[in-house]
């Protein structure tokens, strides 16, 4: 791959960390000893994200977002420069414990930011719960992470798998559809999004007549699309993302289903893919905690800064990465860079109000965003906001004892 790839991700610059944009650290001569020590060393931030495979664009957008939040603070958080330690987790759950341990045991990072894939997050959870290392999850929706596996050191700046499809079930029923087919990959995220869609759609009186799965990250959709054509449901709801979403949207159109059976999804289906899919996504409505063209001061400023820095339009993944940086900044500022004050840092993070491009949000007791879920519609190259599908939706945090 080129040093500067098409997503604006410059690997050489990235591996150098932020040292290029951060100036020398000034240590006040009268600073207390612990503080002086804390500020004199770089904060070690582990990034465990996919940089290869179908979710690579998501990992890159998240990384860009984190680095933008740091750059906006002069390259420092709580007075400390940042040193990044990077692991490509390949969206491979089998390697997740080993990869998380590389950051925790080998690199001894102060905080881990990751990941995208729910199965990988489940593998990270065991390691990070045991080590107590601060963990900010900037995407993976695994319900358990802010449910049964919740812990004081675990935070999420994205969503739970339950949230967006719960809102979607009601939206679809309100549009008058009585039957639906749900199609997705067979792994944690697909199964949990399918379950919450079904819970919500059927609570409103709809019926999920078929649940279709294919193994992650396969993209051989043809047989399943033929099955959908035979079933003739009122509508289809789908969760795919990244490269898989691009292929699915194109195949849905090529199979002649677009315009015949309305397609919906959580917004991962159409976020970050519109440049690539041509008109295959035009008119598709989705629910998500972010939308293009929100038109707020914060979002406008974020989008402008992102485009300037990366020559790319931001998407929800960039927003989630940016907010992971903002949440870490809130903790770091509260302890003036002294991460040994862990309890104070956690307290500041859990009570932070994050001024997000999606709209300001706070965290639930289980450390998951309580946030508006938007209804969006693809118009040209934008997921245009249509309204709020569900105001301030909080994940139920099933099993969280914290
Ligand atoms: C997940 O595996 O949790 C996930 C991946 C991509 C988009 C949304 C969720």
Short mmCIF file of C-alpha atoms and ligand atoms in Angstrom, two decimals:
data_model
loop_
_atom_site.label_atom_id
_atom_site.label_comp_id
_atom_site.label_asym_id
_atom_site.label_seq_id
_atom_site.Cartn_x
_atom_site.Cartn_y
_atom_site.Cartn_z
CA UNK A 1 0.00 0.00 0.00
CA UNK A 2 1.18 3.56 -0.66
CA UNK A 3 2.48 5.55 2.31
CA UNK A 4 -0.51 7.86 1.81
CA UNK A 5 -3.42 5.63 0.89
CA UNK A 6 -6.76 6.66 -0.57
CA UNK A 7 -8.29 7.10 2.87
CA UNK A 8 -5.76 9.78 3.73
CA UNK A 9 -4.02 7.44 6.16
CA UNK A 10 -0.31 8.11 6.11
CA UNK A 11 1.32 5.02 7.61
CA UNK A 12 4.80 6.52 7.99
CA UNK A 13 3.43 9.63 9.73
CA UNK A 14 1.13 7.48 11.80
CA UNK A 15 3.86 5.18 13.05
CA UNK A 16 5.91 8.20 14.08
CA UNK A 17 3.02 9.12 16.40
CA UNK A 18 2.29 12.74 17.11
CA UNK A 19 5.84 13.83 17.82
CA UNK A 20 5.84 15.91 14.63
CA UNK A 21 2.98 18.10 15.77
CA UNK A 22 3.78 18.17 19.46
CA UNK A 23 6.32 20.62 20.77
CA UNK A 24 8.76 19.94 23.61
CA UNK A 25 7.10 19.36 26.97
CA UNK A 26 7.56 22.23 29.38
CA UNK A 27 7.94 21.17 32.99
CA UNK A 28 7.40 23.97 35.46
CA UNK A 29 10.31 24.09 37.92
CA UNK A 30 7.89 24.44 40.84
CA UNK A 31 5.70 21.53 39.78
CA UNK A 32 5.23 18.78 42.40
CA UNK A 33 7.49 15.77 41.79
CA UNK A 34 4.74 13.33 40.68
CA UNK A 35 3.23 15.82 38.31
CA UNK A 36 6.60 16.76 36.86
CA UNK A 37 7.31 13.09 36.25
CA UNK A 38 3.91 12.53 34.67
CA UNK A 39 4.27 15.49 32.36
CA UNK A 40 7.85 14.71 31.43
CA UNK A 41 6.99 11.38 29.83
CA UNK A 42 4.71 10.65 26.94
CA UNK A 43 1.29 9.14 27.50
CA UNK A 44 1.34 5.65 26.03
CA UNK A 45 -1.78 5.07 23.97
CA UNK A 46 -2.37 1.62 22.48
CA UNK A 47 -4.46 1.50 19.31
CA UNK A 48 -5.94 -1.91 18.62
CA UNK A 49 -7.91 -1.54 15.40
CA UNK A 50 -8.36 -3.25 12.04
CA UNK A 51 -6.01 -1.82 9.37
CA UNK A 52 -6.53 -4.71 6.97
CA UNK A 53 -9.66 -6.56 5.79
CA UNK A 54 -13.27 -5.49 5.33
CA UNK A 55 -13.24 -3.15 8.38
CA UNK A 56 -9.92 -1.44 7.54
CA UNK A 57 -11.64 1.82 6.41
CA UNK A 58 -13.38 1.95 9.80
CA UNK A 59 -10.11 1.51 11.72
CA UNK A 60 -8.48 4.22 9.64
CA UNK A 61 -11.35 6.70 10.14
CA UNK A 62 -11.28 6.06 13.91
CA UNK A 63 -7.51 6.65 13.98
CA UNK A 64 -7.92 9.88 12.01
CA UNK A 65 -10.60 11.04 14.47
CA UNK A 66 -8.47 10.32 17.55
CA UNK A 67 -5.51 12.17 16.08
CA UNK A 68 -7.66 15.15 15.15
CA UNK A 69 -8.89 15.49 18.75
CA UNK A 70 -5.28 15.35 19.98
CA UNK A 71 -4.05 17.80 17.35
CA UNK A 72 -6.79 20.27 18.35
CA UNK A 73 -5.23 20.24 21.84
CA UNK A 74 -1.77 21.11 20.54
CA UNK A 75 -0.68 17.46 20.38
CA UNK A 76 -0.97 17.02 24.16
CA UNK A 77 -3.53 15.68 26.61
CA UNK A 78 -3.31 16.87 30.21
CA UNK A 79 0.03 18.46 29.33
CA UNK A 80 1.57 15.27 27.95
CA UNK A 81 2.60 14.34 24.45
CA UNK A 82 1.30 11.07 23.07
CA UNK A 83 3.19 7.98 21.97
CA UNK A 84 1.08 5.53 19.98
CA UNK A 85 1.54 1.76 20.02
CA UNK A 86 -0.31 0.20 17.12
CA UNK A 87 -1.70 -3.29 16.59
CA UNK A 88 -3.62 -4.33 13.47
CA UNK A 89 -6.19 -6.70 14.97
CA UNK A 90 -7.36 -7.84 11.49
CA UNK A 91 -10.92 -8.15 12.91
CA UNK A 92 -9.79 -11.57 14.09
CA UNK A 93 -11.33 -12.61 17.43
CA UNK A 94 -8.98 -15.60 17.76
CA UNK A 95 -5.97 -13.27 17.99
CA UNK A 96 -7.67 -10.69 20.25
CA UNK A 97 -6.34 -11.78 23.68
CA UNK A 98 -2.78 -12.06 22.34
CA UNK A 99 -3.03 -8.69 20.58
CA UNK A 100 -4.45 -6.97 23.67
CA UNK A 101 -1.67 -8.50 25.77
CA UNK A 102 0.94 -7.08 23.40
CA UNK A 103 -0.26 -3.61 24.34
CA UNK A 104 -0.84 -4.29 28.03
CA UNK A 105 2.07 -6.59 28.97
CA UNK A 106 4.72 -5.85 26.36
CA UNK A 107 4.21 -2.14 25.66
CA UNK A 108 2.75 -1.30 29.07
CA UNK A 109 0.39 1.31 27.61
CA UNK A 110 -1.57 3.69 29.86
CA UNK A 111 -4.75 3.34 27.83
CA UNK A 112 -6.04 1.09 25.06
CA UNK A 113 -8.32 2.49 22.34
CA UNK A 114 -10.02 -0.25 20.29
CA UNK A 115 -11.73 -1.85 18.48
CA UNK A 116 -14.26 -2.21 15.62
CA UNK A 117 -15.35 -5.89 15.63
CA UNK A 118 -17.62 -7.18 18.42
CA UNK A 119 -15.88 -10.59 18.60
CA UNK A 120 -12.49 -8.92 18.96
CA UNK A 121 -13.88 -6.67 21.71
CA UNK A 122 -15.05 -9.75 23.59
CA UNK A 123 -11.51 -11.12 23.44
CA UNK A 124 -10.10 -7.79 24.66
CA UNK A 125 -12.59 -7.59 27.53
CA UNK A 126 -11.09 -10.48 29.47
CA UNK A 127 -7.55 -9.08 29.24
CA UNK A 128 -8.53 -5.50 30.08
CA UNK A 129 -10.85 -6.41 32.93
CA UNK A 130 -8.08 -8.47 34.50
CA UNK A 131 -5.31 -5.89 34.02
CA UNK A 132 -7.54 -2.93 34.90
CA UNK A 133 -5.96 -0.93 32.05
CA UNK A 134 -8.12 1.98 30.95
CA UNK A 135 -10.03 0.97 27.81
CA UNK A 136 -11.95 3.28 25.46
CA UNK A 137 -13.93 1.36 22.87
CA UNK A 138 -14.50 3.62 19.81
CA UNK A 139 -16.81 1.30 17.88
CA UNK A 140 -17.41 -2.38 18.70
CA UNK A 141 -21.03 -2.63 19.79
CA UNK A 142 -20.84 -5.85 21.86
CA UNK A 143 -23.74 -5.42 24.27
CA UNK A 144 -21.81 -7.25 27.01
CA UNK A 145 -19.03 -4.64 27.12
CA UNK A 146 -21.40 -2.16 28.76
CA UNK A 147 -23.64 -4.94 30.05
CA UNK A 148 -22.58 -8.05 31.97
CA UNK A 149 -18.87 -7.27 31.45
CA UNK A 150 -19.07 -3.61 32.46
CA UNK A 151 -16.25 -2.35 34.70
CA UNK A 152 -14.97 0.99 36.02
CA UNK A 153 -12.04 1.01 33.55
CA UNK A 154 -14.20 0.26 30.47
CA UNK A 155 -15.72 3.08 28.39
CA UNK A 156 -17.41 3.25 25.00
CA UNK A 157 -17.82 6.33 22.77
CA UNK A 158 -19.88 4.64 20.07
CA UNK A 159 -23.08 2.63 20.65
CA UNK A 160 -24.27 -0.76 21.86
CA UNK A 161 -25.42 -3.20 19.19
CA UNK A 162 -28.86 -2.95 20.75
CA UNK A 163 -29.30 0.81 20.25
CA UNK A 164 -29.62 1.61 16.54
CA UNK A 165 -31.63 -1.42 15.48
CA UNK A 166 -34.01 -0.99 18.42
CA UNK A 167 -34.88 2.44 17.02
CA UNK A 168 -35.03 0.97 13.50
CA UNK A 169 -37.68 -1.64 14.40
CA UNK A 170 -40.12 1.09 15.40
CA UNK A 171 -39.30 3.29 12.39
CA UNK A 172 -39.96 0.45 9.96
CA UNK A 173 -43.24 -0.52 11.62
CA UNK A 174 -44.38 3.12 11.69
CA UNK A 175 -43.84 3.20 7.93
CA UNK A 176 -46.52 0.54 7.62
CA UNK A 177 -44.38 -2.55 6.95
CA UNK A 178 -45.80 -5.69 8.54
CA UNK A 179 -43.16 -8.28 7.59
CA UNK A 180 -39.38 -8.06 7.39
CA UNK A 181 -36.36 -10.21 6.58
CA UNK A 182 -33.16 -9.45 8.52
CA UNK A 183 -29.88 -10.28 6.79
CA UNK A 184 -26.40 -10.03 8.30
CA UNK A 185 -23.10 -11.72 9.12
CA UNK A 186 -23.21 -14.56 11.64
CA UNK A 187 -21.21 -13.14 14.52
CA UNK A 188 -21.93 -11.22 17.71
CA UNK A 189 -22.75 -7.83 16.18
CA UNK A 190 -25.04 -9.27 13.50
CA UNK A 191 -26.82 -11.51 15.99
CA UNK A 192 -27.34 -8.73 18.54
CA UNK A 193 -28.56 -6.19 15.97
CA UNK A 194 -30.93 -8.79 14.54
CA UNK A 195 -32.24 -9.56 18.05
CA UNK A 196 -32.91 -5.92 18.96
CA UNK A 197 -34.57 -5.20 15.60
CA UNK A 198 -36.83 -8.20 16.10
CA UNK A 199 -37.58 -7.21 19.73
CA UNK A 200 -38.65 -3.74 18.70
CA UNK A 201 -40.40 -4.54 15.38
CA UNK A 202 -42.44 -7.35 16.91
CA UNK A 203 -43.30 -5.29 20.01
CA UNK A 204 -44.96 -2.88 17.54
CA UNK A 205 -46.89 -5.75 15.91
CA UNK A 206 -44.56 -6.55 12.97
CA UNK A 207 -43.15 -10.00 12.17
CA UNK A 208 -39.58 -10.94 11.22
CA UNK A 209 -40.38 -13.76 8.81
CA UNK A 210 -36.80 -14.87 8.15
CA UNK A 211 -33.33 -14.25 9.61
CA UNK A 212 -30.57 -14.81 7.07
CA UNK A 213 -26.89 -15.16 7.98
CA UNK A 214 -23.58 -15.71 6.25
CA UNK A 215 -20.21 -16.17 7.93
CA UNK A 216 -18.12 -13.02 8.61
CA UNK A 217 -16.57 -11.58 6.42
CA UNK A 218 -18.01 -13.47 3.44
CA UNK A 219 -19.75 -11.50 0.67
CA UNK A 220 -21.36 -14.24 -1.44
CA UNK A 221 -24.88 -12.80 -1.19
CA UNK A 222 -26.48 -14.25 -4.31
CA UNK A 223 -28.26 -17.30 -2.84
CA UNK A 224 -29.62 -15.26 0.06
CA UNK A 225 -30.87 -12.50 -2.25
CA UNK A 226 -32.69 -15.14 -4.32
CA UNK A 227 -34.30 -16.39 -1.10
CA UNK A 228 -35.45 -12.84 -0.26
CA UNK A 229 -36.96 -12.46 -3.74
CA UNK A 230 -38.92 -15.68 -3.18
CA UNK A 231 -40.12 -14.72 0.32
CA UNK A 232 -41.31 -11.26 -0.85
CA UNK A 233 -41.31 -9.56 2.59
CA UNK A 234 -42.64 -6.00 2.97
CA UNK A 235 -39.05 -4.88 3.61
CA UNK A 236 -35.49 -6.00 4.35
CA UNK A 237 -33.24 -4.80 7.18
CA UNK A 238 -29.50 -5.44 6.86
CA UNK A 239 -26.38 -5.00 8.94
CA UNK A 240 -23.14 -4.95 6.97
CA UNK A 241 -20.36 -2.41 7.13
CA UNK A 242 -17.15 -1.39 5.35
CA UNK A 243 -16.20 -3.41 2.27
CA UNK A 244 -19.02 -5.92 2.94
CA UNK A 245 -21.64 -3.15 2.85
CA UNK A 246 -20.33 -1.87 -0.50
CA UNK A 247 -20.70 -5.33 -2.03
CA UNK A 248 -24.12 -5.95 -0.46
CA UNK A 249 -25.60 -2.66 -1.69
CA UNK A 250 -24.35 -3.28 -5.22
CA UNK A 251 -25.59 -6.89 -5.22
CA UNK A 252 -29.03 -5.87 -3.87
CA UNK A 253 -29.40 -3.49 -6.79
CA UNK A 254 -27.99 -5.96 -9.34
CA UNK A 255 -30.43 -8.64 -8.12
CA UNK A 256 -33.30 -6.29 -9.06
CA UNK A 257 -34.48 -5.91 -5.46
CA UNK A 258 -33.80 -2.17 -5.13
CA UNK A 259 -37.02 -0.28 -5.70
CA UNK A 260 -39.03 -3.50 -5.27
CA UNK A 261 -38.42 -4.43 -1.63
CA UNK A 262 -37.43 -1.41 0.52
CA UNK A 263 -34.06 -1.87 2.21
CA UNK A 264 -33.31 -0.43 5.67
CA UNK A 265 -30.51 -0.88 8.17
CA UNK A 266 -28.57 0.53 11.05
CA UNK A 267 -26.58 3.38 9.49
CA UNK A 268 -23.37 1.32 9.31
CA UNK A 269 -24.83 0.01 6.04
CA UNK A 270 -24.46 3.36 4.28
CA UNK A 271 -21.85 5.28 6.31
CA UNK A 272 -18.41 5.68 4.73
CA UNK A 273 -19.41 3.83 1.54
CA UNK A 274 -21.30 6.36 -0.57
CA UNK A 275 -18.31 7.36 -2.71
CA UNK A 276 -17.96 3.74 -3.78
CA UNK A 277 -21.51 2.48 -4.33
CA UNK A 278 -22.74 4.86 -7.04
CA UNK A 279 -26.55 5.05 -6.97
CA UNK A 280 -26.99 1.62 -5.32
CA UNK A 281 -27.68 3.27 -1.95
CA UNK A 282 -29.80 6.20 -3.20
CA UNK A 283 -32.94 6.66 -1.08
CA UNK A 284 -32.05 4.05 1.56
CA UNK A 285 -33.19 5.03 5.05
CA UNK A 286 -31.19 4.06 8.12
CA UNK A 287 -31.00 4.84 11.83
CA UNK A 288 -27.77 5.95 13.48
CA UNK A 289 -26.38 8.18 16.23
CA UNK A 290 -24.80 10.44 13.58
CA UNK A 291 -25.85 11.92 10.25
CA UNK A 292 -24.32 14.12 7.59
CA UNK A 293 -25.53 17.71 7.44
CA UNK A 294 -26.61 18.03 11.07
CA UNK A 295 -25.80 21.71 10.61
CA UNK A 296 -24.68 22.35 14.18
CA UNK A 297 -21.74 24.63 14.94
CA UNK A 298 -19.76 21.76 16.44
CA UNK A 299 -20.41 19.37 13.56
CA UNK A 300 -19.66 21.99 10.92
CA UNK A 301 -16.33 22.83 12.61
CA UNK A 302 -15.45 19.14 12.98
CA UNK A 303 -16.23 18.34 9.35
CA UNK A 304 -14.23 21.31 8.11
CA UNK A 305 -11.21 20.37 10.26
CA UNK A 306 -11.42 16.71 9.21
CA UNK A 307 -11.58 17.52 5.52
CA UNK A 308 -8.66 19.92 5.90
CA UNK A 309 -6.54 17.36 7.74
CA UNK A 310 -7.32 14.24 5.70
CA UNK A 311 -8.84 15.46 2.38
CA UNK A 312 -11.76 13.14 3.11
CA UNK A 313 -15.33 13.47 4.32
CA UNK A 314 -15.76 12.19 7.90
CA UNK A 315 -18.21 9.43 8.80
CA UNK A 316 -19.61 8.01 12.03
CA UNK A 317 -16.41 6.07 12.66
CA UNK A 318 -14.32 9.24 12.49
CA UNK A 319 -16.74 10.86 14.96
CA UNK A 320 -16.44 7.94 17.39
CA UNK A 321 -12.62 8.12 17.23
CA UNK A 322 -12.70 11.89 17.73
CA UNK A 323 -14.92 11.42 20.78
CA UNK A 324 -12.60 8.73 22.17
CA UNK A 325 -9.87 11.39 22.01
CA UNK A 326 -12.19 13.93 23.64
CA UNK A 327 -13.12 11.53 26.45
CA UNK A 328 -9.47 10.72 27.11
CA UNK A 329 -8.74 14.46 27.13
CA UNK A 330 -11.43 15.01 29.79
CA UNK A 331 -9.79 12.40 32.04
CA UNK A 332 -6.26 13.63 31.40
CA UNK A 333 -7.12 17.26 32.05
CA UNK A 334 -8.81 16.38 35.36
CA UNK A 335 -5.61 14.75 36.71
CA UNK A 336 -3.21 17.12 34.89
CA UNK A 337 -1.66 14.21 33.07
CA UNK A 338 -1.00 12.11 36.17
CA UNK A 339 -2.62 8.80 35.18
CA UNK A 340 -1.62 7.23 38.50
CA UNK A 341 -4.65 9.13 39.86
CA UNK A 342 -6.84 6.52 38.23
CA UNK A 343 -9.96 6.90 40.38
CA UNK A 344 -10.04 10.67 39.77
CA UNK A 345 -9.49 10.14 36.07
CA UNK A 346 -12.32 7.60 35.83
CA UNK A 347 -14.61 9.90 37.81
CA UNK A 348 -13.93 12.77 35.41
CA UNK A 349 -14.53 10.55 32.38
CA UNK A 350 -17.79 9.07 33.63
CA UNK A 351 -19.21 12.49 34.45
CA UNK A 352 -17.96 14.19 31.27
CA UNK A 353 -20.36 15.83 28.84
CA UNK A 354 -18.79 15.17 25.47
CA UNK A 355 -19.26 17.97 22.94
CA UNK A 356 -19.59 15.55 20.06
CA UNK A 357 -20.24 16.33 16.38
CA UNK A 358 -23.27 13.98 16.78
CA UNK A 359 -24.65 16.28 19.52
CA UNK A 360 -23.49 16.52 23.13
CA UNK A 361 -23.79 13.25 25.04
CA UNK A 362 -23.22 11.85 28.51
CA UNK A 363 -22.42 8.29 29.52
CA UNK A 364 -24.76 5.84 31.22
CA UNK A 365 -23.78 4.18 34.53
CA UNK A 366 -22.35 1.37 32.41
CA UNK A 367 -20.25 3.94 30.43
CA UNK A 368 -22.18 3.78 27.13
CA UNK A 369 -23.41 6.94 25.33
CA UNK A 370 -26.98 8.02 26.02
CA UNK A 371 -27.76 9.61 22.67
CA UNK A 372 -30.24 10.63 20.02
CA UNK A 373 -30.72 8.15 17.19
CA UNK A 374 -31.31 9.91 13.87
CA UNK A 375 -33.35 8.79 10.89
CA UNK A 376 -31.27 9.43 7.76
CA UNK A 377 -31.82 9.01 4.03
CA UNK A 378 -29.18 8.64 1.34
CA UNK A 379 -29.35 11.63 -1.00
CA UNK A 380 -26.42 11.72 -3.43
CA UNK A 381 -23.26 11.31 -1.40
CA UNK A 382 -24.85 12.14 1.96
CA UNK A 383 -26.72 10.36 4.74
CA UNK A 384 -29.08 13.30 5.14
CA UNK A 385 -30.77 13.71 8.50
CA UNK A 386 -34.58 13.37 8.34
CA UNK A 387 -35.26 13.80 12.03
CA UNK A 388 -34.70 12.14 15.39
CA UNK A 389 -35.98 8.55 15.41
CA UNK A 390 -35.48 8.12 19.14
CA UNK A 391 -34.50 10.80 21.62
CA UNK A 392 -31.82 10.06 24.22
CA UNK A 393 -31.87 6.30 23.84
CA UNK A 394 -30.02 4.50 26.65
CA UNK A 395 -28.88 0.90 26.34
CA UNK A 396 -30.53 -1.30 29.00
CA UNK A 397 -27.07 -2.45 30.21
CA UNK A 398 -28.40 -5.91 30.95
CA UNK A 399 -26.34 -7.65 33.64
CA UNK A 400 -24.14 -4.66 34.51
CA UNK A 401 -23.46 -4.74 38.24
CA UNK A 402 -21.09 -1.77 38.43
C1 LIG B 1 -19.22 -4.60 15.43
O1 LIG B 1 -18.68 -5.68 15.13
O2 LIG B 1 -19.55 -4.35 16.61
C2 LIG B 1 -19.47 -3.57 14.38
C3 LIG B 1 -18.66 -3.54 13.26
C4 LIG B 1 -18.88 -2.57 12.30
C5 LIG B 1 -19.88 -1.63 12.46
C6 LIG B 1 -20.69 -1.68 13.57
C7 LIG B 1 -20.48 -2.65 14.55
#
